[in-house]
XYZ file of C-alpha atoms in Angstrom:
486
model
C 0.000 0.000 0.000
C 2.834 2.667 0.755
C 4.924 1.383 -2.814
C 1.426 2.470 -4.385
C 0.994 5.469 -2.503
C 4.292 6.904 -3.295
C 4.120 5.579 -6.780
C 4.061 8.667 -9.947
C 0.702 9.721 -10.697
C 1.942 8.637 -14.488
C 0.817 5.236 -13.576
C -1.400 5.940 -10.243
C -4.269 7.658 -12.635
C -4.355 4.822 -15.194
C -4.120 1.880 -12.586
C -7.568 3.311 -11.215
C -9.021 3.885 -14.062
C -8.210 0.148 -14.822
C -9.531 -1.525 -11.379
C -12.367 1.336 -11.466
C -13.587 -0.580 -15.112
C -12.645 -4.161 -14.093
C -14.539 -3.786 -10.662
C -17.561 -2.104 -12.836
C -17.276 -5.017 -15.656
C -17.445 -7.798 -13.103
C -20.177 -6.025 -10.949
C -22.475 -5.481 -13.931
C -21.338 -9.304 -15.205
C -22.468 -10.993 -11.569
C -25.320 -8.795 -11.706
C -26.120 -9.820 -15.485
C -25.702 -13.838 -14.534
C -27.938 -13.113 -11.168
C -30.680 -11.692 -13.772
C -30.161 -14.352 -16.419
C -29.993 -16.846 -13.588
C -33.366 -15.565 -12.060
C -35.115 -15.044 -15.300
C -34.332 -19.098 -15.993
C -35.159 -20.098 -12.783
C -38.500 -18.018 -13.274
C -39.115 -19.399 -16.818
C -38.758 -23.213 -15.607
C -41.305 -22.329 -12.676
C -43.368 -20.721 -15.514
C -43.458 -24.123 -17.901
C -43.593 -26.435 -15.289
C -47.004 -24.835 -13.546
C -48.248 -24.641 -16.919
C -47.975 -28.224 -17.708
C -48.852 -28.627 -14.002
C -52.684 -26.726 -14.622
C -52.697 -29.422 -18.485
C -52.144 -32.322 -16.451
C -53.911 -31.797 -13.606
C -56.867 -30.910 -15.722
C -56.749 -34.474 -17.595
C -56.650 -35.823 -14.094
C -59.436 -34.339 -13.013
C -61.462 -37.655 -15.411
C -59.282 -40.651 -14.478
C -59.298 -39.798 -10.811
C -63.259 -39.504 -10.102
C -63.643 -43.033 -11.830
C -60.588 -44.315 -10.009
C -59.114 -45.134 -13.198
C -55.367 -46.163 -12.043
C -54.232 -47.029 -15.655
C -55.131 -43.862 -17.599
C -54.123 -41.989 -14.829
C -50.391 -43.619 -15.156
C -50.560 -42.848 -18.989
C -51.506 -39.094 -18.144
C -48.159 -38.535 -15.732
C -46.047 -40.576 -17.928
C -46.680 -39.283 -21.420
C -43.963 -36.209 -20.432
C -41.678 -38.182 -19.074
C -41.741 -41.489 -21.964
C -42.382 -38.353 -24.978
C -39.754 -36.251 -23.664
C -42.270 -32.855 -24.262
C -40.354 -29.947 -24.661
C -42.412 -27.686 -21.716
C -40.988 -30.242 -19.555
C -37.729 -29.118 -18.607
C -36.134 -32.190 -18.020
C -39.160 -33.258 -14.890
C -37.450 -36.392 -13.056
C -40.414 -37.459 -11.468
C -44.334 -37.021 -11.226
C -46.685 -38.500 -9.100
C -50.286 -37.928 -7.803
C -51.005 -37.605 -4.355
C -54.480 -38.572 -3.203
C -56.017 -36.029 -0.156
C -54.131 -38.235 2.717
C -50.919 -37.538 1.284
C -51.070 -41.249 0.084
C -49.506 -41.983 -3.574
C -51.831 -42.825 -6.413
C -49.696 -43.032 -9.023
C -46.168 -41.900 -9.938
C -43.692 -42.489 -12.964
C -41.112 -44.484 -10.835
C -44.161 -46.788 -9.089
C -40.956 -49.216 -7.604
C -39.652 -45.978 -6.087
C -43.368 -44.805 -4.744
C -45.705 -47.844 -5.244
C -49.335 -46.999 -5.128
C -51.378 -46.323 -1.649
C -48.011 -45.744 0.038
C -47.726 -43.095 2.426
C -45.456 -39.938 1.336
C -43.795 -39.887 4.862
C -42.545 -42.960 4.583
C -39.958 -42.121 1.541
C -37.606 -40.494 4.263
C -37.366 -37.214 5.902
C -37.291 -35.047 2.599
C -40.754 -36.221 2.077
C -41.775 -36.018 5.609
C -41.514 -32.153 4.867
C -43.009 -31.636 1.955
C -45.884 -33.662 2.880
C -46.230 -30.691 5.435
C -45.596 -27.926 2.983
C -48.164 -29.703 0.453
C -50.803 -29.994 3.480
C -50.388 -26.310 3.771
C -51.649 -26.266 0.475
C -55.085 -24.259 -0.291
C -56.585 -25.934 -3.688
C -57.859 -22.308 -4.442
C -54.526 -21.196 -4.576
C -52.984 -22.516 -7.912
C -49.563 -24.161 -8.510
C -46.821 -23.606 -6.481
C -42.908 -24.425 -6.097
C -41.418 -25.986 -3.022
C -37.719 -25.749 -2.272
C -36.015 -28.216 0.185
C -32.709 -27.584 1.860
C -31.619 -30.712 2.288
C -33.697 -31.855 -1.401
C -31.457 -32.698 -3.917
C -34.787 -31.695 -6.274
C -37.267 -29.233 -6.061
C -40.860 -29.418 -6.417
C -43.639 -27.925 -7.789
C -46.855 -28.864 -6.803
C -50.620 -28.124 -8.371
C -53.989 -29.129 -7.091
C -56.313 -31.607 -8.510
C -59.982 -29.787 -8.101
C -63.026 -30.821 -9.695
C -66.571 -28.227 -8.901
C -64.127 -27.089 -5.754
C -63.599 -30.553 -4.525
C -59.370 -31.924 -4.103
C -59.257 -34.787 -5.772
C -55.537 -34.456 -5.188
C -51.586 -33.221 -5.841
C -49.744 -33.457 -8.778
C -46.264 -33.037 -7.919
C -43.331 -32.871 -10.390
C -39.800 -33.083 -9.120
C -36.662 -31.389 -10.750
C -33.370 -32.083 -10.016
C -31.553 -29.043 -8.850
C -28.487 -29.586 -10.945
C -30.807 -28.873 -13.731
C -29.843 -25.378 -13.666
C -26.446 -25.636 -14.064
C -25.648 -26.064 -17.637
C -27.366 -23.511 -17.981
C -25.962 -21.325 -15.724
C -22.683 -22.664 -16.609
C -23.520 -21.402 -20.265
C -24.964 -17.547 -18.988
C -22.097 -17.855 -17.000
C -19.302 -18.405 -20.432
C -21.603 -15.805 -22.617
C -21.083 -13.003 -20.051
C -17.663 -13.830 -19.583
C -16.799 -13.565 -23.124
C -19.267 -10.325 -23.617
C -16.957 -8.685 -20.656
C -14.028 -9.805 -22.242
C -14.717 -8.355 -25.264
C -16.232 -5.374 -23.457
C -12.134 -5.087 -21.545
C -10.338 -5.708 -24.604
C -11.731 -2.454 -25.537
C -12.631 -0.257 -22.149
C -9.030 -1.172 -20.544
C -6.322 0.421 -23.564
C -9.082 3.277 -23.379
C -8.842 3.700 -19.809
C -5.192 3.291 -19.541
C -5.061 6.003 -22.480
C -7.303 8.730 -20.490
C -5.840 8.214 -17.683
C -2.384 8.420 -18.509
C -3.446 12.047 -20.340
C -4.951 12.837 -17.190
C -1.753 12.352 -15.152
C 0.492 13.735 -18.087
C -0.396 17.593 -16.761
C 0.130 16.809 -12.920
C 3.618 15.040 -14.289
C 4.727 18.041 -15.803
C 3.665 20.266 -13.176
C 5.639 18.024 -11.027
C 8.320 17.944 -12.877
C 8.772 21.666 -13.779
C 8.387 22.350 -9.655
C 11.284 20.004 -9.045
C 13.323 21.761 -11.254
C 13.150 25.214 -9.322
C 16.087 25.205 -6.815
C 19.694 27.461 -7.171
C 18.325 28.159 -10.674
C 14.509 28.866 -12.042
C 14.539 26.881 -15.425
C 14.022 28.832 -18.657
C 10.399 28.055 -20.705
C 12.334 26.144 -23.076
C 13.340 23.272 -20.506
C 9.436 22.275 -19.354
C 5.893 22.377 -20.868
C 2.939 22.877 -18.644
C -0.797 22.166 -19.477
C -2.593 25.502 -20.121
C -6.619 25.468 -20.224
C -9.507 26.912 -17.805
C -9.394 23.470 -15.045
C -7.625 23.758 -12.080
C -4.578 21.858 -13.486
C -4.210 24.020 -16.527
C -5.259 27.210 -14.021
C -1.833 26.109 -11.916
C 0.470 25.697 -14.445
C -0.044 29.348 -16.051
C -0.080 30.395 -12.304
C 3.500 28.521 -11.966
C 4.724 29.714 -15.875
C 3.787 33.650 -14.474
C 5.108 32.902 -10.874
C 8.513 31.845 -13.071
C 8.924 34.223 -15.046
C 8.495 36.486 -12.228
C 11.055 34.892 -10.161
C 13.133 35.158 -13.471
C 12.711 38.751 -13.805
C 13.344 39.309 -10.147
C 16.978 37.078 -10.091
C 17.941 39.155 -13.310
C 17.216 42.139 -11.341
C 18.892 41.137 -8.382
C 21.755 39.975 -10.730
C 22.053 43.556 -12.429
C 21.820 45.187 -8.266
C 24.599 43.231 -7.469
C 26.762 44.285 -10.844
C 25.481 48.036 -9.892
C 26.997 47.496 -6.041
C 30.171 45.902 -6.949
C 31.052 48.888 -9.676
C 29.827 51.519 -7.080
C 32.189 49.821 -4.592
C 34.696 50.050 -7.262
C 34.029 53.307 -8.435
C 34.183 54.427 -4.202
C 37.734 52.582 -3.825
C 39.103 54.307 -7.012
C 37.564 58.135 -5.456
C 39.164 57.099 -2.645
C 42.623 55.917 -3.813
C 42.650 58.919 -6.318
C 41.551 61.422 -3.165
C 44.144 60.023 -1.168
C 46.718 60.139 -3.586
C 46.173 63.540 -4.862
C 46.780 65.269 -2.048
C 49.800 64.663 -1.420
C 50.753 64.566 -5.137
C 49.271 67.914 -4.902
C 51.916 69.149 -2.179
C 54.676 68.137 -4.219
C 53.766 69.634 -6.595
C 53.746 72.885 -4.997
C 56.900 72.271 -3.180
C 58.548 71.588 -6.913
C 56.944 74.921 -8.046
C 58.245 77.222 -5.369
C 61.462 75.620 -5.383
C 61.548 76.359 -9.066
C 60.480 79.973 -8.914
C 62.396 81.086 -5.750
C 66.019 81.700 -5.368
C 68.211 80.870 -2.288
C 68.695 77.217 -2.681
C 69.568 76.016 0.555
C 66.203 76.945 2.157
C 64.347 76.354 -1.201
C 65.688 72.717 -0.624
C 65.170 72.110 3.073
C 61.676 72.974 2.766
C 61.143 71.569 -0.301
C 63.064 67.676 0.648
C 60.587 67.064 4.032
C 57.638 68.008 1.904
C 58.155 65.282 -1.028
C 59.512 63.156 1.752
C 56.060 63.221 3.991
C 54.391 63.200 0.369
C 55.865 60.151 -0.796
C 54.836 58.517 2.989
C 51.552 59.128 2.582
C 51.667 58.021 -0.971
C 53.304 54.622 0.542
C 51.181 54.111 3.190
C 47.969 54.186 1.189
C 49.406 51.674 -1.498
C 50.838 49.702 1.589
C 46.875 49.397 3.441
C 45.665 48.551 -0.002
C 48.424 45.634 -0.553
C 47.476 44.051 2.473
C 49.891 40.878 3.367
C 49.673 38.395 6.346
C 52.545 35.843 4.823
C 55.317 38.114 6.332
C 57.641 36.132 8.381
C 57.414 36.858 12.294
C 57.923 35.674 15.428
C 55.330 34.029 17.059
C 52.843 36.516 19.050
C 54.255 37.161 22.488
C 53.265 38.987 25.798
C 56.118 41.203 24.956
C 54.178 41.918 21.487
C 51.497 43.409 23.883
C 53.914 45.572 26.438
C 55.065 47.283 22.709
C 51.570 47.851 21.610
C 51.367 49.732 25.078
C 54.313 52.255 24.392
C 53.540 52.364 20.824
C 50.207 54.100 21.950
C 51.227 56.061 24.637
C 51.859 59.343 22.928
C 48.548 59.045 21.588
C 46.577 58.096 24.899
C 48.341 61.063 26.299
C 47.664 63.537 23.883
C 43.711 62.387 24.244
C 43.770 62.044 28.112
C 42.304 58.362 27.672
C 43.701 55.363 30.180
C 44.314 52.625 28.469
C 43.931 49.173 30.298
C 44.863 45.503 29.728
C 43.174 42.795 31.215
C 44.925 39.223 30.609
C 48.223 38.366 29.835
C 49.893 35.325 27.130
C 51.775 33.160 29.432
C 53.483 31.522 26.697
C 53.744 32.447 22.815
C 51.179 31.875 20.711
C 52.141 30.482 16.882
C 50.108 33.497 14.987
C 52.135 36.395 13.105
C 52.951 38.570 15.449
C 53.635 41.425 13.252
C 49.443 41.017 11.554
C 47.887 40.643 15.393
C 49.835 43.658 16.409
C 48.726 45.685 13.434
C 44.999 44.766 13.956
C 45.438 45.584 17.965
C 47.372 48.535 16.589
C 43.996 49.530 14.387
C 41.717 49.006 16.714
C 43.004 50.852 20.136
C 44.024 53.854 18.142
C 40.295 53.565 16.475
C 39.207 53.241 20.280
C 41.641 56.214 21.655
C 40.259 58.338 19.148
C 36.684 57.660 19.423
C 36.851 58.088 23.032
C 35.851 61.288 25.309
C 38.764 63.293 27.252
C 39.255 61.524 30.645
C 37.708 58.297 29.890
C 38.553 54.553 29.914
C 40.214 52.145 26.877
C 39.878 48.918 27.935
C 41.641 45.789 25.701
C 41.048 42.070 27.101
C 43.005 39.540 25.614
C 42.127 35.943 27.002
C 42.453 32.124 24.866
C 39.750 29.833 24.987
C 39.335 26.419 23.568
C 41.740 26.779 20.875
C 41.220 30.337 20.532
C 42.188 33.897 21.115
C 40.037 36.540 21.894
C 40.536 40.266 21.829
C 38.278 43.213 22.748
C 38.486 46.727 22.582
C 36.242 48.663 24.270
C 35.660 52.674 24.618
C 32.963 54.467 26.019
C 32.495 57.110 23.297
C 29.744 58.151 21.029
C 28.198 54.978 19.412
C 28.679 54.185 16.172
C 25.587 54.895 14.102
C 22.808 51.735 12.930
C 23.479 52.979 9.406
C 27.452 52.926 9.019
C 27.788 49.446 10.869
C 26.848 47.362 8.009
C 29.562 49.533 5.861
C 32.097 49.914 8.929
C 34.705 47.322 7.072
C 34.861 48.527 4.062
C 37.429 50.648 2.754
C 37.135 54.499 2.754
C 34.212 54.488 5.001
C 35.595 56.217 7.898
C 34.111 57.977 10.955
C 36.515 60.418 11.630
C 37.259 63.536 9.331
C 40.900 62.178 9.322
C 42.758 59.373 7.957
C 41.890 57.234 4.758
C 39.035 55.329 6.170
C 41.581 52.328 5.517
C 42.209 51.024 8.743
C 39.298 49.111 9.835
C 39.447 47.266 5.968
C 42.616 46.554 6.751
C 42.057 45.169 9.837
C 39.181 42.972 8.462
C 41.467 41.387 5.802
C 44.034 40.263 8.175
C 41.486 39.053 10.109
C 39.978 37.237 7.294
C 43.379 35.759 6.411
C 43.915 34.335 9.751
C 41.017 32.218 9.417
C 39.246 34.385 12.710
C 36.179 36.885 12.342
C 35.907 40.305 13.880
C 32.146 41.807 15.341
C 31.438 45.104 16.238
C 28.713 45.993 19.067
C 27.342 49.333 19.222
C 25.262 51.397 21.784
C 25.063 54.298 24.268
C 24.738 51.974 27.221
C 27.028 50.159 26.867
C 29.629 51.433 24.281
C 31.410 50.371 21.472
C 33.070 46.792 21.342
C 35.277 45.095 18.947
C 35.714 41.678 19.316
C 38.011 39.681 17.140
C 38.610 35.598 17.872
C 41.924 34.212 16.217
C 42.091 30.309 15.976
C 45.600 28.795 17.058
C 47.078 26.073 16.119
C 46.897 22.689 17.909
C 49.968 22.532 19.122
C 49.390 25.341 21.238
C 45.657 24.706 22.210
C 47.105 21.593 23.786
């Protein structure tokens, strides 16, 4: 039952519609040999009280002179002439008013003036079912259970006096040629009748699955990719299958139109985000292009070479800097041999910033200390610590607090920077890493990109959190290698 209940309505719809018609055929067949079977039966009862009311009517003579002999010729003639109306009667006898034979056509079987109950139980019964009888009330059939024949008996009046039964016994097995022959004709009529309804029904109902099987199909197709029209045909009228697939063809070619336009937004961002970086690179290379520039100008125009030159030399010199710093952040490079990451790394991060948390008025403290070294690049870890407190000593107010934790945990190290000043706004955080996107109206906007690509090269991840209550928090986690997890 579950193999046919998951099996493709390709061969679900016709396998119905084939047990639908053989179920109908054979109903309508049984109920065809039940008629024909009835009809017979009916027909038989029909002939044999017929020739019940002829011979009980040429009775009527020999009985009320007690002529034995004629009366044997009367009951035999069927039987001896083999008449047609008979229907193949096995046995007739009269029955006198005590239920006592007169005559019969087997008289060694049921010899005359013997009593019908003594034949055996069978005819104990219908001795009772005869004496239930009413002469008045015509012929009538009498079926035994444990009989191998049935009967059918008629009363023998004359001027509404019995005179007597005649009773006619048929063997029940008479039927059954001839139901065995109603039987073969309806079998061969259904045959004939499936020969022709079954490749019919297997053909509708194989074009009644055909549209759920390509509706199917084409659904089972949409997945990374919608399908183009070309790859799938759906069934198009005014049903509710052909209503479904032109609702599936329009909600396709809307889903179409919506990846192409999705497609072309994300062509749009990346050239935008090109076209920003090359602003950017051009803005922060022109300025101090610009400056030497000048710096060649005066020198060229002015006299007194000496000072023309020391005031023109540490202009190009910061110029060039700048220049090489910019192109440095943008050619951003983690493979640089270094020792691995130490506690001393940290103590130089701490007088590296000094000047800078002095100049602000900030405190910068550490929480957690490396115990041992750690086997990451000391010199890419220091620059994104580097990026980050200076990022944090800027964005904090006069007098405040930098803090900078730095603990490992399984397998890991974790960094965060926190400051207490203005929060960083809902709107720039989902652009805070990329480059030229800064907060301040100084620098390049190129630290915190660099910081996320040597993040990103480290195999760690960096997340910013963001709010007046509670500040601003980097948080960057560095894997490290097993050796030094264990």
């Amino acid at each position: 039952m579950l193999l046919f209940r998951d099996l493709s309505f390709r061969y679900k719809i016709p396998l119905r519609a084939i047990v639908l018609v053989l179920v109908t055929a054979g109903t309508l067949t049984a109920a065809n040999v039940m008629r024909e079977y009835d009809q017979l039966r009916s027909d038989l009862l029909d002939n044999a009280e017929s020739l019940g009311r002829v011979l009980a009517s040429a009775l009527i003579t020999p009985l009320l002179h007690d002529d034995l002999w004629r009366a044997y010729e009367i009951v035999s003639l069927p039987v001896e002439t083999e008449v047609p109306s008979a229907l193949g009667a096995e046995t007739l006898m009269v029955l006198d008013p005590q239920m006592r034979v007169y005559v019969s056509t087997r008289p060694r079987t049921y010899p005359v003036r013997s009593e019908l109950v003594e034949h055996g139980p069978v005819h104990a019964q219908l001795a009772v079912e005869l004496a239930a009888l009413r002469p008045a009330a015509g012929g009538r059939a009498i079926e035994l259970a444990e009989a191998d024949d049935f009967f059918v008996a008629m009363p023998i009046v004359a001027d509404g006096v019995s005179l007597g039964t005649l009773v006619m016994a048929y063997p029940k097995s008479i039927f059954q040629p001839r139901f065995l022959a109603i039987v073969n004709r309806s079998a061969l009529v259904t045959l004939v009748v499936l020969l022709l309804l079954l490749p019919m029904s297997a053909y509708w109902g194989r074009r009644m699955a055909d549209p759920l099987v390509q509706l199917a199909d084409c659904m089972g197709k949409v997945g990374d990719r919608i399908p183009p029209e070309p790859e799938y045909q759906l069934y198009e009228s005014r049903d509710e299958i052909g209503l479904a697939g032109t609702q599936l063809k329009s909600m396709l070619r809307s889903l179409r139109e919506k990846q192409a336009l999705e497609q072309q937004v994300i062509a749009s961002e990346r050239l935008a985000a090109v076209g920003r970086i090359t602003a950017g690179i051009a803005h922060e290379i022109n300025n101090p292009l610009g400056g030497m520039l000048n710096a060649i100008s005066t020198y060229k125009k002015h006299g007194q070479p000496e000072l023309a030159v020391s005031r023109t030399l540490p202009l190009l010199e910061r110029g060039l800097q700048q220049i090489r710093d910019t192109v440095a952040a943008l050619l951003v490079e983690t493979r640089v041999q270094s020792h691995p990451l130490t506690q001393q790394d940290l103590e130089d991060i701490d007088t590296l910033l000094h000047p800078h948390t002095s100049r602000r008025q900030v405190a910068l403290r550490w929480e957690g200390r490396l115990a041992e070294p750690l086997s990451l690049p000391s010199t890419a870890v220091r620059q994104i610590m580097l990026n980050l407190l200076l990022n944090a000593v800027e964005a904090a107010a006069q007098s405040s607090e930098v803090l900078c934790r730095v603990c490992r945990e399984a397998g890991q190290l974790r960094v965060d920077v926190l400051n207490q000043g203005e929060p960083i706004a809902a709107e720039r955080l989902t652009h805070l890493f990329e480059p030229f996107v800064g907060g301040r109206s100084e620098g390049h906007g190129l630290g915190l990109w660099v910081t996320y690509q040597l993040v990103q090269q480290l195999g760690g991840s960096i997340d910013v959190r963001s709010d007046a209550e509670h500040g601003t928090v980097f948080t960057v986690v560095l894997p490290v290698s097993k050796e030094d997890a264990g």
